[in-house]
Structure formats: structure tokens, C-alpha cells
Amino acid sequence: EPLHTRAFGGSSLLQSLVAQEESLQSLFRGEWPTAEPPEFVLSLPALRPSACDVDVDVAVCGGTLGILVFCALQLRGHRVAVVEAGPLRGRAQDWNASEEELRRLVSAGLLTEEELNRVAPLRFGPMRCKFGATPASELQLRGVLDVAVSPTALLEAVSARFKAAGGLVLENSPVREVRIHPDGAALALGQGGAGQGRTLHS
């Protein structure tokens, strides 16, 4: 299976699209939904803690590039956990950003200069916008989407810093249920990987 089909963790993007198409066809045939969906969010008066519980300040479902924010929170003293239904990894296809945007990651302590050069080794430009056939209709834009970024390298670098700062990454841990109580919320994680049998409190 090509790497780019596993862009968002959990099931591959291709599998997700196939499942959505099957659901859409069932809807057209009047066969969907066949049953009421299970209740996912529960409100409870209290929760009984157990030995396998994990307490954090912030629990985030779905990492990928959002780990930039989560790492910044962890570096500022918050206890943060990232929960991924599948593996935590970026897409194989590069995307574009500006030098100014990437510099902010360095100033925030998320990347070093050496890591920035490894994450974004290619710079080009200026970008061209044309609104007609004559030279007068062309605009040259500097500092706009003129840096190629590797999401995989970026995620690896920031994830390593997140973990080194005490951040918790729970891969292959789908969220089965959210339990809201007066003191916060708890995420019941499905079996598999590092999150087997855990309840994450936030």
C-alpha cells in the first residue's frame, strides 16, 4: 500500500474513502443506517480511578501536524497526551510553507536550526501569479509558499522533542468512549499498542 494512503493515522486514506463510498451507496439504496449508532459521549456523576489510568492536563485525539501545538504546550509545563488510532506519522508528499512560518517553529523551541534545514532543505521562488497573457498581468510573490517541507521529517523531529519533554504518545489506541464528569473528562482507549486497557483522564 503506498505510504501516501496512510496520511491521517488509523485506517489508510484509501480504506476510508472505500468505506465512505460503500456507506453512500447503502444510503442510496435505503439500507443505511441499519441501526442506531452507539452512544459515544457519556455524562457521569463521578469516575472510579484504576491502576491503569493516566492523568494529563490536555488529551488530544489525532496527532500528525497538530503535534506542533501539543509540543509547545508540553514545553510550557502542561502534561499532554496525543492519542492516535493508528501510527503517528506524516504523509510522504511534501507541502509548501513560507520561511517566516518555519522560523516561528525555531523561535518557539520546537525545532533547532539544524533540524529546520533537514525538515525544509529546498527553497525556491519567487512564486508567479498570472491574470492574463501580458507581462503586466503577472505578479511575483516572495515569501509565499516558497519552502518545501517534509511532513515526515517535521513530525519525527517535533515528536522526538515532545517525548523528550515528557509528552505521552499513544499510538494504535482508538478512542472507544468519552466520559464527561465534574472533574474533567476521560477517554476509554481500545485495545492494541501502547494504549491497551487504558483510561486517559484530562
PDB file of C-alpha atoms in Angstrom:
ATOM      1  CA  GLU A   1       0.000   0.000   0.000  1.00  0.00           C
ATOM      2  CA  PRO A   2       1.535   3.395  -0.931  1.00  0.00           C
ATOM      3  CA  LEU A   3       2.698   5.475   2.027  1.00  0.00           C
ATOM      4  CA  HIS A   4       0.625   8.473   0.985  1.00  0.00           C
ATOM      5  CA  THR A   5      -2.590   6.492   1.552  1.00  0.00           C
ATOM      6  CA  ARG A   6      -1.803   6.380   5.295  1.00  0.00           C
ATOM      7  CA  ALA A   7      -1.727  10.122   5.793  1.00  0.00           C
ATOM      8  CA  PHE A   8      -4.025  10.503   8.774  1.00  0.00           C
ATOM      9  CA  GLY A   9      -3.315   7.535  11.040  1.00  0.00           C
ATOM     10  CA  GLY A  10      -5.557   4.580  11.750  1.00  0.00           C
ATOM     11  CA  SER A  11      -7.067   3.153   8.590  1.00  0.00           C
ATOM     12  CA  SER A  12      -5.450   4.222   5.364  1.00  0.00           C
ATOM     13  CA  LEU A  13      -6.928   7.132   3.442  1.00  0.00           C
ATOM     14  CA  LEU A  14      -7.769   4.717   0.636  1.00  0.00           C
ATOM     15  CA  GLN A  15      -9.637   2.383   3.000  1.00  0.00           C
ATOM     16  CA  SER A  16     -11.503   5.352   4.454  1.00  0.00           C
ATOM     17  CA  LEU A  17     -12.638   6.505   1.011  1.00  0.00           C
ATOM     18  CA  VAL A  18     -13.782   2.986   0.096  1.00  0.00           C
ATOM     19  CA  ALA A  19     -15.786   2.719   3.323  1.00  0.00           C
ATOM     20  CA  GLN A  20     -17.402   6.115   2.720  1.00  0.00           C
ATOM     21  CA  GLU A  21     -18.351   5.107  -0.808  1.00  0.00           C
ATOM     22  CA  GLU A  22     -19.929   1.880   0.475  1.00  0.00           C
ATOM     23  CA  SER A  23     -21.931   3.833   3.069  1.00  0.00           C
ATOM     24  CA  LEU A  24     -23.081   6.312   0.409  1.00  0.00           C
ATOM     25  CA  GLN A  25     -24.252   3.520  -1.888  1.00  0.00           C
ATOM     26  CA  SER A  26     -26.133   1.894   1.017  1.00  0.00           C
ATOM     27  CA  LEU A  27     -27.811   5.229   1.716  1.00  0.00           C
ATOM     28  CA  PHE A  28     -28.934   5.491  -1.929  1.00  0.00           C
ATOM     29  CA  ARG A  29     -30.443   2.007  -1.655  1.00  0.00           C
ATOM     30  CA  GLY A  30     -32.280   2.934   1.536  1.00  0.00           C
ATOM     31  CA  GLU A  31     -30.266   0.433   3.558  1.00  0.00           C
ATOM     32  CA  TRP A  32     -28.313   2.814   5.763  1.00  0.00           C
ATOM     33  CA  PRO A  33     -28.102   3.295   8.676  1.00  0.00           C
ATOM     34  CA  THR A  34     -29.309  -0.147   9.764  1.00  0.00           C
ATOM     35  CA  ALA A  35     -29.045   0.584  13.485  1.00  0.00           C
ATOM     36  CA  GLU A  36     -28.742   3.469  15.893  1.00  0.00           C
ATOM     37  CA  PRO A  37     -25.088   4.418  16.446  1.00  0.00           C
ATOM     38  CA  PRO A  38     -23.735   3.641  19.907  1.00  0.00           C
ATOM     39  CA  GLU A  39     -23.556   6.464  22.413  1.00  0.00           C
ATOM     40  CA  PHE A  40     -20.012   7.795  22.267  1.00  0.00           C
ATOM     41  CA  VAL A  41     -20.050  10.616  24.835  1.00  0.00           C
ATOM     42  CA  LEU A  42     -21.370   9.838  28.306  1.00  0.00           C
ATOM     43  CA  SER A  43     -22.052  12.192  31.212  1.00  0.00           C
ATOM     44  CA  LEU A  44     -21.281  10.604  34.574  1.00  0.00           C
ATOM     45  CA  PRO A  45     -21.536  11.947  38.137  1.00  0.00           C
ATOM     46  CA  ALA A  46     -18.108  10.538  39.028  1.00  0.00           C
ATOM     47  CA  LEU A  47     -15.428   8.130  37.869  1.00  0.00           C
ATOM     48  CA  ARG A  48     -13.660   5.409  39.769  1.00  0.00           C
ATOM     49  CA  PRO A  49      -9.897   5.614  39.172  1.00  0.00           C
ATOM     50  CA  SER A  50      -7.967   2.454  38.419  1.00  0.00           C
ATOM     51  CA  ALA A  51      -4.322   1.421  38.367  1.00  0.00           C
ATOM     52  CA  CYS A  52      -4.105   1.704  34.576  1.00  0.00           C
ATOM     53  CA  ASP A  53      -5.396   5.268  34.402  1.00  0.00           C
ATOM     54  CA  VAL A  54      -3.189   8.059  33.054  1.00  0.00           C
ATOM     55  CA  ASP A  55      -3.691  11.675  34.166  1.00  0.00           C
ATOM     56  CA  VAL A  56      -2.818  14.604  31.877  1.00  0.00           C
ATOM     57  CA  ASP A  57      -3.760  18.256  31.514  1.00  0.00           C
ATOM     58  CA  VAL A  58      -4.531  18.049  27.793  1.00  0.00           C
ATOM     59  CA  ALA A  59      -5.537  14.970  25.812  1.00  0.00           C
ATOM     60  CA  VAL A  60      -5.624  15.335  22.041  1.00  0.00           C
ATOM     61  CA  CYS A  61      -7.224  12.804  19.710  1.00  0.00           C
ATOM     62  CA  GLY A  62      -5.311  12.787  16.451  1.00  0.00           C
ATOM     63  CA  GLY A  63      -1.732  13.970  16.200  1.00  0.00           C
ATOM     64  CA  THR A  64       0.025  14.357  12.833  1.00  0.00           C
ATOM     65  CA  LEU A  65       0.944  18.022  12.309  1.00  0.00           C
ATOM     66  CA  GLY A  66      -1.177  19.120  15.268  1.00  0.00           C
ATOM     67  CA  ILE A  67       1.656  17.848  17.430  1.00  0.00           C
ATOM     68  CA  LEU A  68       3.304  21.252  16.849  1.00  0.00           C
ATOM     69  CA  VAL A  69       0.741  22.827  19.177  1.00  0.00           C
ATOM     70  CA  PHE A  70       0.861  19.926  21.614  1.00  0.00           C
ATOM     71  CA  CYS A  71       4.647  20.073  21.831  1.00  0.00           C
ATOM     72  CA  ALA A  72       4.511  23.814  22.539  1.00  0.00           C
ATOM     73  CA  LEU A  73       2.073  23.160  25.398  1.00  0.00           C
ATOM     74  CA  GLN A  74       4.302  20.409  26.795  1.00  0.00           C
ATOM     75  CA  LEU A  75       7.365  22.666  26.668  1.00  0.00           C
ATOM     76  CA  ARG A  76       5.421  25.247  28.684  1.00  0.00           C
ATOM     77  CA  GLY A  77       4.806  22.855  31.552  1.00  0.00           C
ATOM     78  CA  HIS A  78       1.492  21.233  30.664  1.00  0.00           C
ATOM     79  CA  ARG A  79       1.119  17.454  30.734  1.00  0.00           C
ATOM     80  CA  VAL A  80      -0.031  16.496  27.242  1.00  0.00           C
ATOM     81  CA  ALA A  81      -1.007  13.188  25.650  1.00  0.00           C
ATOM     82  CA  VAL A  82      -1.568  12.560  21.939  1.00  0.00           C
ATOM     83  CA  VAL A  83      -3.844   9.649  21.079  1.00  0.00           C
ATOM     84  CA  GLU A  84      -3.699   8.120  17.600  1.00  0.00           C
ATOM     85  CA  ALA A  85      -5.935   5.350  16.292  1.00  0.00           C
ATOM     86  CA  GLY A  86      -3.033   4.198  14.119  1.00  0.00           C
ATOM     87  CA  PRO A  87       0.656   5.058  13.856  1.00  0.00           C
ATOM     88  CA  LEU A  88       1.720   8.666  14.301  1.00  0.00           C
ATOM     89  CA  ARG A  89       3.412   9.623  11.057  1.00  0.00           C
ATOM     90  CA  GLY A  90       3.299  12.252   8.352  1.00  0.00           C
ATOM     91  CA  ARG A  91       2.495  11.937   4.681  1.00  0.00           C
ATOM     92  CA  ALA A  92       5.139  11.080   2.143  1.00  0.00           C
ATOM     93  CA  GLN A  93       4.215  14.022  -0.108  1.00  0.00           C
ATOM     94  CA  ASP A  94       5.900  17.359   0.650  1.00  0.00           C
ATOM     95  CA  TRP A  95       3.905  20.525   1.180  1.00  0.00           C
ATOM     96  CA  ASN A  96       4.853  24.185   0.934  1.00  0.00           C
ATOM     97  CA  ALA A  97       5.217  26.850   3.608  1.00  0.00           C
ATOM     98  CA  SER A  98       6.949  30.191   3.985  1.00  0.00           C
ATOM     99  CA  GLU A  99      10.275  30.901   5.658  1.00  0.00           C
ATOM    100  CA  GLU A 100       8.515  33.152   8.167  1.00  0.00           C
ATOM    101  CA  GLU A 101       6.183  30.351   9.274  1.00  0.00           C
ATOM    102  CA  LEU A 102       9.054  27.921   9.776  1.00  0.00           C
ATOM    103  CA  ARG A 103      11.149  30.472  11.668  1.00  0.00           C
ATOM    104  CA  ARG A 104       8.387  30.671  14.251  1.00  0.00           C
ATOM    105  CA  LEU A 105       8.858  26.967  14.968  1.00  0.00           C
ATOM    106  CA  VAL A 106      12.507  27.643  15.780  1.00  0.00           C
ATOM    107  CA  SER A 107      11.712  30.653  17.982  1.00  0.00           C
ATOM    108  CA  ALA A 108       9.114  28.546  19.837  1.00  0.00           C
ATOM    109  CA  GLY A 109      11.727  25.920  20.601  1.00  0.00           C
ATOM    110  CA  LEU A 110      10.084  23.214  18.506  1.00  0.00           C
ATOM    111  CA  LEU A 111      12.966  22.917  16.037  1.00  0.00           C
ATOM    112  CA  THR A 112      16.670  23.713  16.045  1.00  0.00           C
ATOM    113  CA  GLU A 113      18.365  25.376  13.068  1.00  0.00           C
ATOM    114  CA  GLU A 114      19.907  22.026  12.118  1.00  0.00           C
ATOM    115  CA  GLU A 115      16.525  20.314  12.250  1.00  0.00           C
ATOM    116  CA  LEU A 116      14.941  23.090  10.210  1.00  0.00           C
ATOM    117  CA  ASN A 117      17.490  22.572   7.437  1.00  0.00           C
ATOM    118  CA  ARG A 118      16.730  18.858   7.441  1.00  0.00           C
ATOM    119  CA  VAL A 119      12.955  19.346   7.521  1.00  0.00           C
ATOM    120  CA  ALA A 120      12.911  22.058   4.829  1.00  0.00           C
ATOM    121  CA  PRO A 121      16.002  21.641   2.641  1.00  0.00           C
ATOM    122  CA  LEU A 122      14.587  23.173  -0.551  1.00  0.00           C
ATOM    123  CA  ARG A 123      13.825  26.858  -1.108  1.00  0.00           C
ATOM    124  CA  PHE A 124      12.663  28.339  -4.381  1.00  0.00           C
ATOM    125  CA  GLY A 125      10.750  31.265  -5.811  1.00  0.00           C
ATOM    126  CA  PRO A 126       9.508  33.803  -6.300  1.00  0.00           C
ATOM    127  CA  MET A 127       6.041  32.406  -6.922  1.00  0.00           C
ATOM    128  CA  ARG A 128       4.277  33.669 -10.060  1.00  0.00           C
ATOM    129  CA  CYS A 129       0.595  34.616 -10.438  1.00  0.00           C
ATOM    130  CA  LYS A 130      -0.762  35.454 -13.881  1.00  0.00           C
ATOM    131  CA  PHE A 131      -4.117  37.032 -14.616  1.00  0.00           C
ATOM    132  CA  GLY A 132      -3.656  37.418 -18.364  1.00  0.00           C
ATOM    133  CA  ALA A 133      -1.327  36.915 -21.304  1.00  0.00           C
ATOM    134  CA  THR A 134       0.745  40.109 -20.945  1.00  0.00           C
ATOM    135  CA  PRO A 135       3.732  40.669 -18.617  1.00  0.00           C
ATOM    136  CA  ALA A 136       1.764  43.412 -16.858  1.00  0.00           C
ATOM    137  CA  SER A 137      -0.749  40.799 -15.665  1.00  0.00           C
ATOM    138  CA  GLU A 138       1.926  38.817 -13.805  1.00  0.00           C
ATOM    139  CA  LEU A 139       2.738  39.171 -10.123  1.00  0.00           C
ATOM    140  CA  GLN A 140       5.840  37.790  -8.445  1.00  0.00           C
ATOM    141  CA  LEU A 141       5.302  36.853  -4.805  1.00  0.00           C
ATOM    142  CA  ARG A 142       8.257  36.448  -2.483  1.00  0.00           C
ATOM    143  CA  GLY A 143       7.984  34.700   0.855  1.00  0.00           C
ATOM    144  CA  VAL A 144       4.762  32.877  -0.067  1.00  0.00           C
ATOM    145  CA  LEU A 145       4.781  29.059  -0.138  1.00  0.00           C
ATOM    146  CA  ASP A 146       8.399  29.114  -1.299  1.00  0.00           C
ATOM    147  CA  VAL A 147       9.819  26.422   1.008  1.00  0.00           C
ATOM    148  CA  ALA A 148       9.306  22.674   0.517  1.00  0.00           C
ATOM    149  CA  VAL A 149       8.635  20.897   3.830  1.00  0.00           C
ATOM    150  CA  SER A 150       8.817  17.172   4.515  1.00  0.00           C
ATOM    151  CA  PRO A 151       5.884  16.374   6.854  1.00  0.00           C
ATOM    152  CA  THR A 152       7.525  13.062   7.775  1.00  0.00           C
ATOM    153  CA  ALA A 153      10.809  14.697   8.843  1.00  0.00           C
ATOM    154  CA  LEU A 154       8.953  17.521  10.612  1.00  0.00           C
ATOM    155  CA  LEU A 155       6.774  15.102  12.575  1.00  0.00           C
ATOM    156  CA  GLU A 156       9.756  12.951  13.542  1.00  0.00           C
ATOM    157  CA  ALA A 157      11.737  15.925  14.848  1.00  0.00           C
ATOM    158  CA  VAL A 158       8.906  17.523  16.811  1.00  0.00           C
ATOM    159  CA  SER A 159       7.641  14.181  18.105  1.00  0.00           C
ATOM    160  CA  ALA A 160      11.106  13.406  19.478  1.00  0.00           C
ATOM    161  CA  ARG A 161      11.220  16.764  21.263  1.00  0.00           C
ATOM    162  CA  PHE A 162       7.667  16.244  22.572  1.00  0.00           C
ATOM    163  CA  LYS A 163       8.583  12.866  24.065  1.00  0.00           C
ATOM    164  CA  ALA A 164      11.879  14.151  25.474  1.00  0.00           C
ATOM    165  CA  ALA A 165       9.919  16.871  27.301  1.00  0.00           C
ATOM    166  CA  GLY A 166       7.675  14.238  28.906  1.00  0.00           C
ATOM    167  CA  GLY A 167       4.849  14.204  26.367  1.00  0.00           C
ATOM    168  CA  LEU A 168       2.922  10.960  26.000  1.00  0.00           C
ATOM    169  CA  VAL A 169       2.156   9.452  22.584  1.00  0.00           C
ATOM    170  CA  LEU A 170      -0.352   6.592  22.486  1.00  0.00           C
ATOM    171  CA  GLU A 171      -0.309   5.028  19.038  1.00  0.00           C
ATOM    172  CA  ASN A 172      -2.687   2.318  17.805  1.00  0.00           C
ATOM    173  CA  SER A 173      -5.097   3.410  20.530  1.00  0.00           C
ATOM    174  CA  PRO A 174      -8.546   4.230  19.106  1.00  0.00           C
ATOM    175  CA  VAL A 175     -10.870   6.176  21.383  1.00  0.00           C
ATOM    176  CA  ARG A 176     -13.888   3.998  22.188  1.00  0.00           C
ATOM    177  CA  GLU A 177     -15.738   6.300  24.548  1.00  0.00           C
ATOM    178  CA  VAL A 178     -15.569   9.771  26.110  1.00  0.00           C
ATOM    179  CA  ARG A 179     -16.780  10.056  29.699  1.00  0.00           C
ATOM    180  CA  ILE A 180     -17.513  13.548  30.969  1.00  0.00           C
ATOM    181  CA  HIS A 181     -17.544  14.083  34.736  1.00  0.00           C
ATOM    182  CA  PRO A 182     -17.395  17.117  37.079  1.00  0.00           C
ATOM    183  CA  ASP A 183     -13.601  16.978  37.408  1.00  0.00           C
ATOM    184  CA  GLY A 184     -12.784  16.665  33.708  1.00  0.00           C
ATOM    185  CA  ALA A 185     -13.057  14.037  31.002  1.00  0.00           C
ATOM    186  CA  ALA A 186     -11.838  10.506  30.477  1.00  0.00           C
ATOM    187  CA  LEU A 187     -11.062   8.735  27.229  1.00  0.00           C
ATOM    188  CA  ALA A 188     -11.583   4.986  27.106  1.00  0.00           C
ATOM    189  CA  LEU A 189      -8.989   3.622  24.696  1.00  0.00           C
ATOM    190  CA  GLY A 190      -9.385   0.490  22.639  1.00  0.00           C
ATOM    191  CA  GLN A 191      -7.052  -2.450  22.729  1.00  0.00           C
ATOM    192  CA  GLY A 192      -3.823  -2.524  20.801  1.00  0.00           C
ATOM    193  CA  GLY A 193      -0.408  -0.970  21.083  1.00  0.00           C
ATOM    194  CA  ALA A 194       0.636   1.231  23.961  1.00  0.00           C
ATOM    195  CA  GLY A 195      -2.925   2.201  24.876  1.00  0.00           C
ATOM    196  CA  GLN A 196      -4.258  -1.261  25.680  1.00  0.00           C
ATOM    197  CA  GLY A 197      -6.754  -1.165  28.515  1.00  0.00           C
ATOM    198  CA  ARG A 198      -6.057   2.432  29.464  1.00  0.00           C
ATOM    199  CA  THR A 199      -8.320   5.223  30.542  1.00  0.00           C
ATOM    200  CA  LEU A 200      -6.875   8.673  29.899  1.00  0.00           C
ATOM    201  CA  HIS A 201      -8.021  11.431  32.274  1.00  0.00           C
ATOM    202  CA  SER A 202      -7.862  15.093  31.326  1.00  0.00           C
TER     203      SER A 202
END
